[in-house]
PDB file of C-alpha atoms in Angstrom:
ATOM      1  CA  MET A   1     111.456 130.053  60.779  1.00 57.00           C
ATOM      2  CA  ILE A   2     114.791 130.216  62.177  1.00 59.00           C
ATOM      3  CA  LEU A   3     114.698 132.221  65.571  1.00 79.00           C
ATOM      4  CA  ASN A   4     117.859 133.474  66.754  1.00 86.00           C
ATOM      5  CA  LYS A   5     117.875 134.507  70.358  1.00 91.00           C
ATOM      6  CA  THR A   6     120.617 137.071  70.221  1.00 94.00           C
ATOM      7  CA  TYR A   7     118.620 139.072  67.530  1.00 93.00           C
ATOM      8  CA  TYR A   8     116.218 139.691  69.944  1.00 94.00           C
ATOM      9  CA  GLN A   9     118.005 140.604  72.362  1.00 96.00           C
ATOM     10  CA  THR A  10     119.670 143.119  70.042  1.00 95.00           C
ATOM     11  CA  LEU A  11     116.633 144.759  69.012  1.00 95.00           C
ATOM     12  CA  ARG A  12     115.355 145.190  73.023  1.00 95.00           C
ATOM     13  CA  ASP A  13     118.695 146.705  73.390  1.00 96.00           C
ATOM     14  CA  LYS A  14     117.822 149.387  70.387  1.00 96.00           C
ATOM     15  CA  PHE A  15     114.844 150.419  72.102  1.00 96.00           C
ATOM     16  CA  GLN A  16     115.712 149.931  75.653  1.00 93.00           C
ATOM     17  CA  ASN A  17     116.056 154.013  76.074  1.00 94.00           C
ATOM     18  CA  VAL A  18     112.685 154.920  74.957  1.00 96.00           C
ATOM     19  CA  GLN A  19     111.019 156.257  77.926  1.00 93.00           C
ATOM     20  CA  THR A  20     107.833 155.212  79.090  1.00 95.00           C
ATOM     21  CA  LEU A  21     105.882 155.495  81.637  1.00 93.00           C
ATOM     22  CA  SER A  22     106.396 152.969  84.414  1.00 70.00           C
ATOM     23  CA  ILE A  23     102.535 152.099  85.123  1.00 59.00           C
ATOM     24  CA  ASP A  24     102.756 148.275  85.710  1.00 66.00           C
ATOM     25  CA  SER A  25     105.313 145.700  84.994  1.00 80.00           C
ATOM     26  CA  LEU A  26     104.691 144.257  81.191  1.00 87.00           C
ATOM     27  CA  ASP A  27     105.972 141.122  79.698  1.00 92.00           C
ATOM     28  CA  ASN A  28     108.860 141.873  77.357  1.00 94.00           C
ATOM     29  CA  SER A  29     106.910 141.863  73.730  1.00 95.00           C
ATOM     30  CA  VAL A  30     104.873 143.986  75.191  1.00 96.00           C
ATOM     31  CA  ASP A  31     107.184 146.736  76.882  1.00 95.00           C
ATOM     32  CA  LEU A  32     108.787 146.433  73.211  1.00 97.00           C
ATOM     33  CA  SER A  33     106.136 146.771  71.391  1.00 97.00           C
ATOM     34  CA  VAL A  34     104.971 150.010  73.140  1.00 97.00           C
ATOM     35  CA  LYS A  35     108.551 151.057  72.518  1.00 97.00           C
ATOM     36  CA  MET A  36     108.859 150.428  69.211  1.00 98.00           C
ATOM     37  CA  ILE A  37     104.977 152.366  68.443  1.00 98.00           C
ATOM     38  CA  LEU A  38     106.407 155.447  71.066  1.00 98.00           C
ATOM     39  CA  GLU A  39     109.281 155.521  68.997  1.00 98.00           C
ATOM     40  CA  HIS A  40     107.377 156.163  65.438  1.00 98.00           C
ATOM     41  CA  TYR A  41     104.969 158.379  67.702  1.00 98.00           C
ATOM     42  CA  ARG A  42     107.578 160.682  68.816  1.00 98.00           C
ATOM     43  CA  LYS A  43     108.886 161.224  65.004  1.00 98.00           C
ATOM     44  CA  ASN A  44     105.617 161.410  63.711  1.00 98.00           C
ATOM     45  CA  GLU A  45     106.290 157.940  61.806  1.00 98.00           C
ATOM     46  CA  PHE A  46     103.219 155.934  60.947  1.00 98.00           C
ATOM     47  CA  LEU A  47     103.800 152.320  62.320  1.00 98.00           C
ATOM     48  CA  HIS A  48     101.368 148.895  62.050  1.00 98.00           C
ATOM     49  CA  ILE A  49     102.359 146.555  64.784  1.00 98.00           C
ATOM     50  CA  ASN A  50     100.705 142.894  64.231  1.00 98.00           C
ATOM     51  CA  PHE A  51     100.379 139.989  66.821  1.00 97.00           C
ATOM     52  CA  GLN A  52      98.817 136.221  66.070  1.00 93.00           C
ATOM     53  CA  ASN A  53      96.268 135.082  68.200  1.00 86.00           C
ATOM     54  CA  ALA A  54      97.571 137.379  71.072  1.00 92.00           C
ATOM     55  CA  LYS A  55      94.318 139.345  72.346  1.00 93.00           C
ATOM     56  CA  GLU A  56      95.904 139.662  75.629  1.00 94.00           C
ATOM     57  CA  SER A  57      99.591 141.492  74.628  1.00 95.00           C
ATOM     58  CA  ILE A  58      97.694 144.241  72.405  1.00 97.00           C
ATOM     59  CA  LEU A  59      95.038 144.957  74.536  1.00 97.00           C
ATOM     60  CA  LEU A  60      97.703 145.488  76.973  1.00 96.00           C
ATOM     61  CA  VAL A  61      99.695 147.468  74.176  1.00 97.00           C
ATOM     62  CA  ALA A  62      96.396 149.374  73.728  1.00 98.00           C
ATOM     63  CA  GLN A  63      95.927 150.326  77.893  1.00 97.00           C
ATOM     64  CA  GLN A  64      99.394 151.629  78.014  1.00 97.00           C
ATOM     65  CA  LEU A  65      99.299 153.887  74.715  1.00 98.00           C
ATOM     66  CA  PHE A  66      96.457 155.375  76.122  1.00 98.00           C
ATOM     67  CA  ILE A  67      98.083 156.206  78.989  1.00 98.00           C
ATOM     68  CA  GLU A  68     101.241 157.532  76.786  1.00 98.00           C
ATOM     69  CA  PHE A  69      99.104 159.313  74.210  1.00 99.00           C
ATOM     70  CA  ALA A  70      96.973 161.033  76.863  1.00 98.00           C
ATOM     71  CA  ASN A  71     100.288 162.378  79.151  1.00 98.00           C
ATOM     72  CA  ASP A  72     101.723 163.668  75.716  1.00 98.00           C
ATOM     73  CA  ILE A  73      98.757 166.029  75.442  1.00 98.00           C
ATOM     74  CA  TYR A  74      98.605 166.707  79.159  1.00 97.00           C
ATOM     75  CA  LEU A  75     102.511 168.112  78.825  1.00 97.00           C
ATOM     76  CA  ASN A  76     102.224 169.782  75.374  1.00 97.00           C
ATOM     77  CA  HIS A  77      98.745 170.400  74.038  1.00 98.00           C
ATOM     78  CA  ILE A  78      97.127 172.500  76.920  1.00 96.00           C
ATOM     79  CA  ASP A  79      95.252 175.061  75.277  1.00 95.00           C
ATOM     80  CA  PHE A  80      93.489 177.927  77.207  1.00 91.00           C
ATOM     81  CA  PRO A  81      90.280 177.353  78.671  1.00 88.00           C
ATOM     82  CA  LYS A  82      87.181 178.629  76.526  1.00 86.00           C
ATOM     83  CA  LEU A  83      85.086 181.340  78.588  1.00 90.00           C
ATOM     84  CA  ILE A  84      81.624 181.871  77.797  1.00 91.00           C
ATOM     85  CA  VAL A  85      79.411 184.638  79.488  1.00 93.00           C
ATOM     86  CA  GLY A  86      76.230 182.873  81.162  1.00 91.00           C
ATOM     87  CA  LYS A  87      77.341 179.739  81.033  1.00 88.00           C
ATOM     88  CA  THR A  88      80.675 179.129  82.302  1.00 90.00           C
ATOM     89  CA  ILE A  89      80.588 177.850  85.824  1.00 91.00           C
ATOM     90  CA  LEU A  90      84.278 178.383  87.729  1.00 91.00           C
ATOM     91  CA  ARG A  91      85.583 176.841  90.465  1.00 91.00           C
ATOM     92  CA  ASP A  92      87.663 178.990  93.426  1.00 91.00           C
ATOM     93  CA  GLU A  93      90.370 176.526  93.953  1.00 86.00           C
ATOM     94  CA  ARG A  94      92.157 178.563  96.838  1.00 84.00           C
ATOM     95  CA  LYS A  95      91.608 177.346 100.207  1.00 77.00           C
ATOM     96  CA  TYR A  96      89.356 178.803 102.770  1.00 76.00           C
ATOM     97  CA  ALA A  97      88.860 178.689 107.005  1.00 71.00           C
ATOM     98  CA  ASP A  98      85.710 176.574 106.265  1.00 72.00           C
ATOM     99  CA  GLY A  99      87.335 174.468 103.651  1.00 71.00           C
ATOM    100  CA  LYS A 100      84.739 174.884 101.103  1.00 77.00           C
ATOM    101  CA  ARG A 101      85.181 175.610  97.539  1.00 80.00           C
ATOM    102  CA  LYS A 102      83.113 178.144  95.527  1.00 87.00           C
ATOM    103  CA  ASP A 103      81.616 177.895  92.459  1.00 91.00           C
ATOM    104  CA  TYR A 104      80.781 181.072  90.006  1.00 93.00           C
ATOM    105  CA  LEU A 105      78.986 182.103  87.237  1.00 94.00           C
ATOM    106  CA  LEU A 106      80.893 184.233  84.871  1.00 95.00           C
ATOM    107  CA  ARG A 107      78.217 187.202  84.631  1.00 95.00           C
ATOM    108  CA  SER A 108      80.048 189.779  82.200  1.00 95.00           C
ATOM    109  CA  VAL A 109      83.088 190.744  80.791  1.00 95.00           C
ATOM    110  CA  ALA A 110      84.253 194.537  81.225  1.00 92.00           C
ATOM    111  CA  GLY A 111      87.381 195.267  79.645  1.00 90.00           C
ATOM    112  CA  ASN A 112      89.794 193.167  81.390  1.00 91.00           C
ATOM    113  CA  LYS A 113      88.020 191.866  84.081  1.00 95.00           C
ATOM    114  CA  TYR A 114      85.836 188.808  84.821  1.00 96.00           C
ATOM    115  CA  ILE A 115      82.873 189.678  86.409  1.00 96.00           C
ATOM    116  CA  LEU A 116      81.933 186.285  88.725  1.00 96.00           C
ATOM    117  CA  PHE A 117      78.470 185.998  90.489  1.00 95.00           C
ATOM    118  CA  ASP A 118      78.079 183.671  93.224  1.00 92.00           C
ATOM    119  CA  LYS A 119      74.434 182.660  93.155  1.00 84.00           C
ATOM    120  CA  LYS A 120      74.746 180.838  96.333  1.00 84.00           C
ATOM    121  CA  ASN A 121      75.741 183.615  98.964  1.00 85.00           C
ATOM    122  CA  SER A 122      74.525 186.494  96.437  1.00 89.00           C
ATOM    123  CA  VAL A 123      78.608 187.272  96.063  1.00 90.00           C
ATOM    124  CA  GLU A 124      79.849 189.506  92.897  1.00 94.00           C
ATOM    125  CA  ILE A 125      83.949 189.270  91.975  1.00 95.00           C
ATOM    126  CA  LYS A 126      86.200 190.769  89.850  1.00 95.00           C
ATOM    127  CA  LYS A 127      89.098 188.976  88.577  1.00 95.00           C
ATOM    128  CA  SER A 128      91.895 189.276  85.644  1.00 95.00           C
ATOM    129  CA  TYR A 129      92.423 186.511  83.131  1.00 93.00           C
ATOM    130  CA  ASP A 130      95.589 185.666  84.840  1.00 93.00           C
ATOM    131  CA  GLU A 131      93.513 185.158  88.335  1.00 93.00           C
ATOM    132  CA  LEU A 132      90.958 183.125  86.305  1.00 93.00           C
ATOM    133  CA  LEU A 133      93.636 180.734  84.667  1.00 91.00           C
ATOM    134  CA  LYS A 134      95.447 180.377  88.635  1.00 91.00           C
ATOM    135  CA  ASN A 135      93.142 180.053  90.958  1.00 92.00           C
ATOM    136  CA  PHE A 136      89.654 179.223  89.190  1.00 93.00           C
ATOM    137  CA  THR A 137      88.689 175.623  87.103  1.00 92.00           C
ATOM    138  CA  PRO A 138      86.414 175.794  84.179  1.00 92.00           C
ATOM    139  CA  ILE A 139      83.690 173.046  85.372  1.00 87.00           C
ATOM    140  CA  GLU A 140      80.548 171.419  84.612  1.00 81.00           C
ATOM    141  CA  GLN A 141      77.836 172.066  87.726  1.00 68.00           C
ATOM    142  CA  GLY A 142      77.355 170.522  90.547  1.00 68.00           C
ATOM    143  CA  VAL A 143      80.850 168.553  90.517  1.00 74.00           C
ATOM    144  CA  GLN A 144      82.304 166.948  93.338  1.00 80.00           C
ATOM    145  CA  GLN A 145      86.158 168.520  94.318  1.00 81.00           C
ATOM    146  CA  LYS A 146      87.049 164.924  94.582  1.00 85.00           C
ATOM    147  CA  THR A 147      86.924 164.248  90.708  1.00 87.00           C
ATOM    148  CA  ILE A 148      89.063 167.108  90.047  1.00 89.00           C
ATOM    149  CA  THR A 149      91.690 166.513  92.498  1.00 90.00           C
ATOM    150  CA  ASN A 150      91.704 162.971  91.272  1.00 94.00           C
ATOM    151  CA  TYR A 151      92.491 164.143  87.741  1.00 96.00           C
ATOM    152  CA  THR A 152      95.307 166.569  88.370  1.00 94.00           C
ATOM    153  CA  LYS A 153      97.151 164.382  91.067  1.00 96.00           C
ATOM    154  CA  TYR A 154      97.115 161.297  88.543  1.00 96.00           C
ATOM    155  CA  PHE A 155      98.962 163.681  85.787  1.00 97.00           C
ATOM    156  CA  GLU A 156     101.199 164.882  88.369  1.00 96.00           C
ATOM    157  CA  GLU A 157     102.183 161.889  89.719  1.00 95.00           C
ATOM    158  CA  LEU A 158     102.893 160.765  86.530  1.00 94.00           C
ATOM    159  CA  ASN A 159     105.410 163.526  86.007  1.00 95.00           C
ATOM    160  CA  GLY A 160     106.978 163.315  88.964  1.00 92.00           C
ATOM    161  CA  GLY A 161     105.194 165.656  91.276  1.00 93.00           C
ATOM    162  CA  LYS A 162     105.475 168.264  88.732  1.00 91.00           C
ATOM    163  CA  GLN A 163     102.727 171.054  88.723  1.00 88.00           C
ATOM    164  CA  ARG A 164     100.935 173.251  85.918  1.00 89.00           C
ATOM    165  CA  GLU A 165     100.296 176.467  87.066  1.00 86.00           C
ATOM    166  CA  PHE A 166      96.392 176.278  86.444  1.00 89.00           C
ATOM    167  CA  THR A 167      93.968 173.126  85.696  1.00 91.00           C
ATOM    168  CA  PRO A 168      94.208 172.234  82.638  1.00 94.00           C
ATOM    169  CA  THR A 169      90.738 171.662  81.103  1.00 93.00           C
ATOM    170  CA  SER A 170      91.046 172.452  77.449  1.00 96.00           C
ATOM    171  CA  PHE A 171      93.431 170.659  74.895  1.00 97.00           C
ATOM    172  CA  GLU A 172      94.239 172.059  71.299  1.00 97.00           C
ATOM    173  CA  MET A 173      94.911 168.622  69.915  1.00 98.00           C
ATOM    174  CA  LYS A 174      93.859 165.461  70.478  1.00 98.00           C
ATOM    175  CA  SER A 175      94.674 161.365  69.569  1.00 99.00           C
ATOM    176  CA  VAL A 176      92.000 159.245  68.542  1.00 99.00           C
ATOM    177  CA  PHE A 177      91.154 155.220  69.014  1.00 99.00           C
ATOM    178  CA  ILE A 178      89.564 153.569  66.754  1.00 98.00           C
ATOM    179  CA  SER A 179      88.325 150.711  68.446  1.00 98.00           C
ATOM    180  CA  LYS A 180      85.459 148.614  69.571  1.00 95.00           C
ATOM    181  CA  LYS A 181      83.434 149.428  72.987  1.00 95.00           C
ATOM    182  CA  PRO A 182      85.495 146.446  75.053  1.00 96.00           C
ATOM    183  CA  LEU A 183      88.483 148.713  74.801  1.00 98.00           C
ATOM    184  CA  TRP A 184      86.766 151.808  76.227  1.00 98.00           C
ATOM    185  CA  ASP A 185      85.472 149.045  79.002  1.00 97.00           C
ATOM    186  CA  SER A 186      88.459 147.933  79.708  1.00 98.00           C
ATOM    187  CA  LEU A 187      90.243 151.554  80.791  1.00 98.00           C
ATOM    188  CA  GLY A 188      89.911 151.140  84.615  1.00 94.00           C
ATOM    189  CA  ILE A 189      91.966 154.569  84.776  1.00 96.00           C
ATOM    190  CA  LYS A 190      89.911 156.614  82.466  1.00 97.00           C
ATOM    191  CA  ASN A 191      87.977 158.000  85.331  1.00 96.00           C
ATOM    192  CA  LYS A 192      91.679 160.093  85.882  1.00 96.00           C
ATOM    193  CA  ILE A 193      92.163 160.850  82.100  1.00 98.00           C
ATOM    194  CA  PRO A 194      89.636 163.113  80.029  1.00 97.00           C
ATOM    195  CA  SER A 195      88.486 160.805  77.618  1.00 98.00           C
ATOM    196  CA  THR A 196      85.017 160.817  75.563  1.00 98.00           C
ATOM    197  CA  TYR A 197      83.771 157.655  73.485  1.00 98.00           C
ATOM    198  CA  PHE A 198      81.607 158.486  70.662  1.00 97.00           C
ATOM    199  CA  PRO A 199      78.815 155.476  70.117  1.00 95.00           C
ATOM    200  CA  ASN A 200      78.403 154.106  66.512  1.00 89.00           C
ATOM    201  CA  PRO A 201      74.773 155.063  66.008  1.00 83.00           C
ATOM    202  CA  ARG A 202      73.802 152.415  63.815  1.00 81.00           C
ATOM    203  CA  GLU A 203      74.710 149.796  65.927  1.00 81.00           C
ATOM    204  CA  GLU A 204      74.649 150.819  69.500  1.00 77.00           C
ATOM    205  CA  SER A 205      71.209 151.817  71.779  1.00 76.00           C
ATOM    206  CA  HIS A 206      73.280 154.655  73.541  1.00 77.00           C
ATOM    207  CA  LEU A 207      73.207 157.675  71.268  1.00 79.00           C
ATOM    208  CA  THR A 208      75.157 160.030  73.201  1.00 88.00           C
ATOM    209  CA  GLU A 209      78.623 160.626  73.667  1.00 94.00           C
ATOM    210  CA  THR A 210      79.920 159.514  77.254  1.00 95.00           C
ATOM    211  CA  ARG A 211      82.573 161.501  78.599  1.00 95.00           C
ATOM    212  CA  SER A 212      84.866 159.833  81.680  1.00 96.00           C
ATOM    213  CA  ILE A 213      84.998 162.764  83.555  1.00 94.00           C
ATOM    214  CA  PRO A 214      81.648 164.085  83.264  1.00 92.00           C
ATOM    215  CA  ALA A 215      82.822 167.495  85.114  1.00 89.00           C
ATOM    216  CA  LEU A 216      85.234 168.740  82.002  1.00 91.00           C
ATOM    217  CA  SER A 217      83.768 169.612  78.519  1.00 89.00           C
ATOM    218  CA  ASP A 218      86.877 168.700  76.904  1.00 95.00           C
ATOM    219  CA  CYS A 219      89.526 165.918  76.574  1.00 97.00           C
ATOM    220  CA  MET A 220      92.761 164.446  75.638  1.00 98.00           C
ATOM    221  CA  ILE A 221      91.685 161.423  73.897  1.00 99.00           C
ATOM    222  CA  TYR A 222      88.005 159.996  72.005  1.00 99.00           C
ATOM    223  CA  PHE A 223      87.179 156.486  71.303  1.00 98.00           C
ATOM    224  CA  THR A 224      84.357 155.605  68.894  1.00 98.00           C
ATOM    225  CA  PRO A 225      83.930 152.120  67.204  1.00 97.00           C
ATOM    226  CA  LYS A 226      83.764 153.300  63.489  1.00 97.00           C
ATOM    227  CA  TYR A 227      86.145 156.030  61.569  1.00 98.00           C
ATOM    228  CA  GLU A 228      83.425 157.041  59.914  1.00 96.00           C
ATOM    229  CA  VAL A 229      82.021 158.357  63.218  1.00 96.00           C
ATOM    230  CA  CYS A 230      85.766 159.808  64.000  1.00 98.00           C
ATOM    231  CA  TYR A 231      85.216 161.631  60.380  1.00 98.00           C
ATOM    232  CA  GLN A 232      82.188 163.473  61.018  1.00 96.00           C
ATOM    233  CA  GLN A 233      82.305 164.020  64.450  1.00 96.00           C
ATOM    234  CA  LEU A 234      85.877 165.353  64.611  1.00 98.00           C
ATOM    235  CA  LEU A 235      87.768 165.660  61.175  1.00 98.00           C
ATOM    236  CA  GLN A 236      84.950 167.311  59.238  1.00 97.00           C
ATOM    237  CA  LYS A 237      84.335 169.839  62.807  1.00 97.00           C
ATOM    238  CA  ARG A 238      87.907 170.694  62.331  1.00 95.00           C
ATOM    239  CA  GLU A 239      89.275 168.986  65.803  1.00 97.00           C
ATOM    240  CA  LYS A 240      92.906 169.155  65.660  1.00 98.00           C
ATOM    241  CA  ILE A 241      93.692 165.241  66.164  1.00 99.00           C
ATOM    242  CA  LYS A 242      97.539 164.432  66.576  1.00 99.00           C
ATOM    243  CA  THR A 243      97.541 160.346  65.965  1.00 99.00           C
ATOM    244  CA  ILE A 244      94.843 158.317  64.864  1.00 99.00           C
ATOM    245  CA  VAL A 245      95.212 154.351  66.520  1.00 99.00           C
ATOM    246  CA  ILE A 246      93.227 151.895  64.671  1.00 98.00           C
ATOM    247  CA  PHE A 247      92.832 149.405  67.180  1.00 98.00           C
ATOM    248  CA  ASP A 248      92.068 145.431  65.749  1.00 96.00           C
ATOM    249  CA  THR A 249      89.080 146.840  63.666  1.00 96.00           C
ATOM    250  CA  GLU A 250      88.122 149.010  60.289  1.00 93.00           C
ATOM    251  CA  ALA A 251      91.120 147.136  58.592  1.00 93.00           C
ATOM    252  CA  ASP A 252      89.321 147.959  55.113  1.00 94.00           C
ATOM    253  CA  LYS A 253      89.006 151.517  56.076  1.00 96.00           C
ATOM    254  CA  LEU A 254      93.290 151.909  55.992  1.00 96.00           C
ATOM    255  CA  ASN A 255      93.259 152.912  52.560  1.00 95.00           C
ATOM    256  CA  GLN A 256      90.462 155.760  53.211  1.00 97.00           C
ATOM    257  CA  ILE A 257      91.963 156.767  56.298  1.00 98.00           C
ATOM    258  CA  MET A 258      95.485 157.211  54.558  1.00 98.00           C
ATOM    259  CA  GLN A 259      94.076 159.166  52.161  1.00 98.00           C
ATOM    260  CA  ASP A 260      92.181 161.491  54.691  1.00 98.00           C
ATOM    261  CA  GLN A 261      95.629 161.703  56.271  1.00 98.00           C
ATOM    262  CA  LEU A 262      96.799 163.982  53.459  1.00 98.00           C
ATOM    263  CA  LYS A 263      94.262 166.438  54.312  1.00 98.00           C
ATOM    264  CA  TYR A 264      94.611 166.328  58.060  1.00 98.00           C
ATOM    265  CA  LYS A 265      98.174 165.101  59.034  1.00 97.00           C
ATOM    266  CA  PHE A 266      97.547 163.252  61.831  1.00 98.00           C
ATOM    267  CA  ASN A 267      99.772 160.114  62.442  1.00 99.00           C
ATOM    268  CA  VAL A 268      98.592 156.530  62.348  1.00 99.00           C
ATOM    269  CA  ILE A 269      99.167 153.875  64.448  1.00 99.00           C
ATOM    270  CA  VAL A 270      98.152 150.256  63.536  1.00 98.00           C
ATOM    271  CA  LEU A 271      97.231 147.514  65.711  1.00 98.00           C
ATOM    272  CA  SER A 272      96.184 144.377  64.943  1.00 97.00           C
ATOM    273  CA  ASN A 273      95.602 140.568  65.880  1.00 96.00           C
ATOM    274  CA  SER A 274      95.849 138.143  62.738  1.00 95.00           C
ATOM    275  CA  ASN A 275      97.232 135.618  60.778  1.00 94.00           C
ATOM    276  CA  ALA A 276      96.455 137.245  58.021  1.00 94.00           C
ATOM    277  CA  PRO A 277      96.744 141.463  58.534  1.00 95.00           C
ATOM    278  CA  THR A 278      95.511 143.648  56.011  1.00 95.00           C
ATOM    279  CA  LYS A 279      98.364 146.056  55.448  1.00 95.00           C
ATOM    280  CA  SER A 280      98.527 149.422  53.579  1.00 96.00           C
ATOM    281  CA  GLU A 281     101.773 150.352  51.820  1.00 95.00           C
ATOM    282  CA  LEU A 282     102.170 153.348  53.163  1.00 96.00           C
ATOM    283  CA  ILE A 283     102.436 151.875  56.682  1.00 98.00           C
ATOM    284  CA  PRO A 284     106.042 149.899  57.938  1.00 97.00           C
ATOM    285  CA  CYS A 285     104.164 146.640  59.087  1.00 97.00           C
ATOM    286  CA  TRP A 286     106.130 144.557  62.325  1.00 97.00           C
ATOM    287  CA  ASN A 287     104.251 140.949  61.993  1.00 96.00           C
ATOM    288  CA  TRP A 288     104.977 139.453  65.541  1.00 96.00           C
ATOM    289  CA  PHE A 289     105.020 135.330  65.183  1.00 93.00           C
ATOM    290  CA  ASN A 290     104.046 133.597  68.476  1.00 92.00           C
ATOM    291  CA  GLU A 291     107.371 132.217  68.550  1.00 93.00           C
ATOM    292  CA  GLU A 292     109.258 135.098  68.332  1.00 94.00           C
ATOM    293  CA  LEU A 293     106.896 136.756  71.807  1.00 93.00           C
ATOM    294  CA  GLU A 294     107.966 133.467  73.959  1.00 93.00           C
ATOM    295  CA  ILE A 295     111.690 134.222  73.225  1.00 94.00           C
ATOM    296  CA  ILE A 296     111.336 138.005  73.756  1.00 95.00           C
ATOM    297  CA  ASP A 297     109.092 136.996  77.422  1.00 94.00           C
ATOM    298  CA  ALA A 298     111.730 134.451  77.819  1.00 93.00           C
ATOM    299  CA  LEU A 299     115.019 137.118  78.181  1.00 90.00           C
TER     300      LEU A 299
END
């Protein structure tokens, strides 16, 4: 292999204008890989990036993509919340003199008015749908206000202080990471990003889903160790999926995934860590050699 430093500098320059979220300082090779993926992601194009014996690098790429893809959902795929009479709890986000937040049950709908009931204080109020969107947040009962604030503040800071007109709690599209549980466990920031882990019922004792923000019933990103679970729990139930990331697992399912892609129209990103990666002829593959990574990181 002939390695040319100028070639790799030119490659970095090619992707230098790809916008990313500045979270932490990343190695040049990780930063470049993230930018290559985002370039394809934003064009809804497939891409497979393989590392060779570089577990830390592939993990850092996946962690950054988690933030990037979630922020895309936050900016571009918010849905109106689903309000269910007799079940939906709405928190009044307006500030009062006592500093306390009030939670209301959606009791009924009369014409264009939503009837809310505060059981604690036996108070009933009427609001329009627009008022609900701007001043109330659908939550699970008993949640602390700090949980919601941490979520909204995190995305406001990611986007230069930009605020939404209402707190996003429902999303029309999601992305999915097919990955073993250690990736989910490594995501310390997930308590600020609505995400859900579906276990593999054949291998894990904990059979129910885990939500990173239990206060919210919906999420931006799903995680599951098996594509079969993704297919049964999401695709077959008509959940709209924007991108599926295959993270160093389920390589033998690539052909099946690409067949399903024709029907469900999701994008596919593959990250692998192998000396001999399994490839799909439908997905362009960029295969990093360790010697290349060393040159790029030294630039």
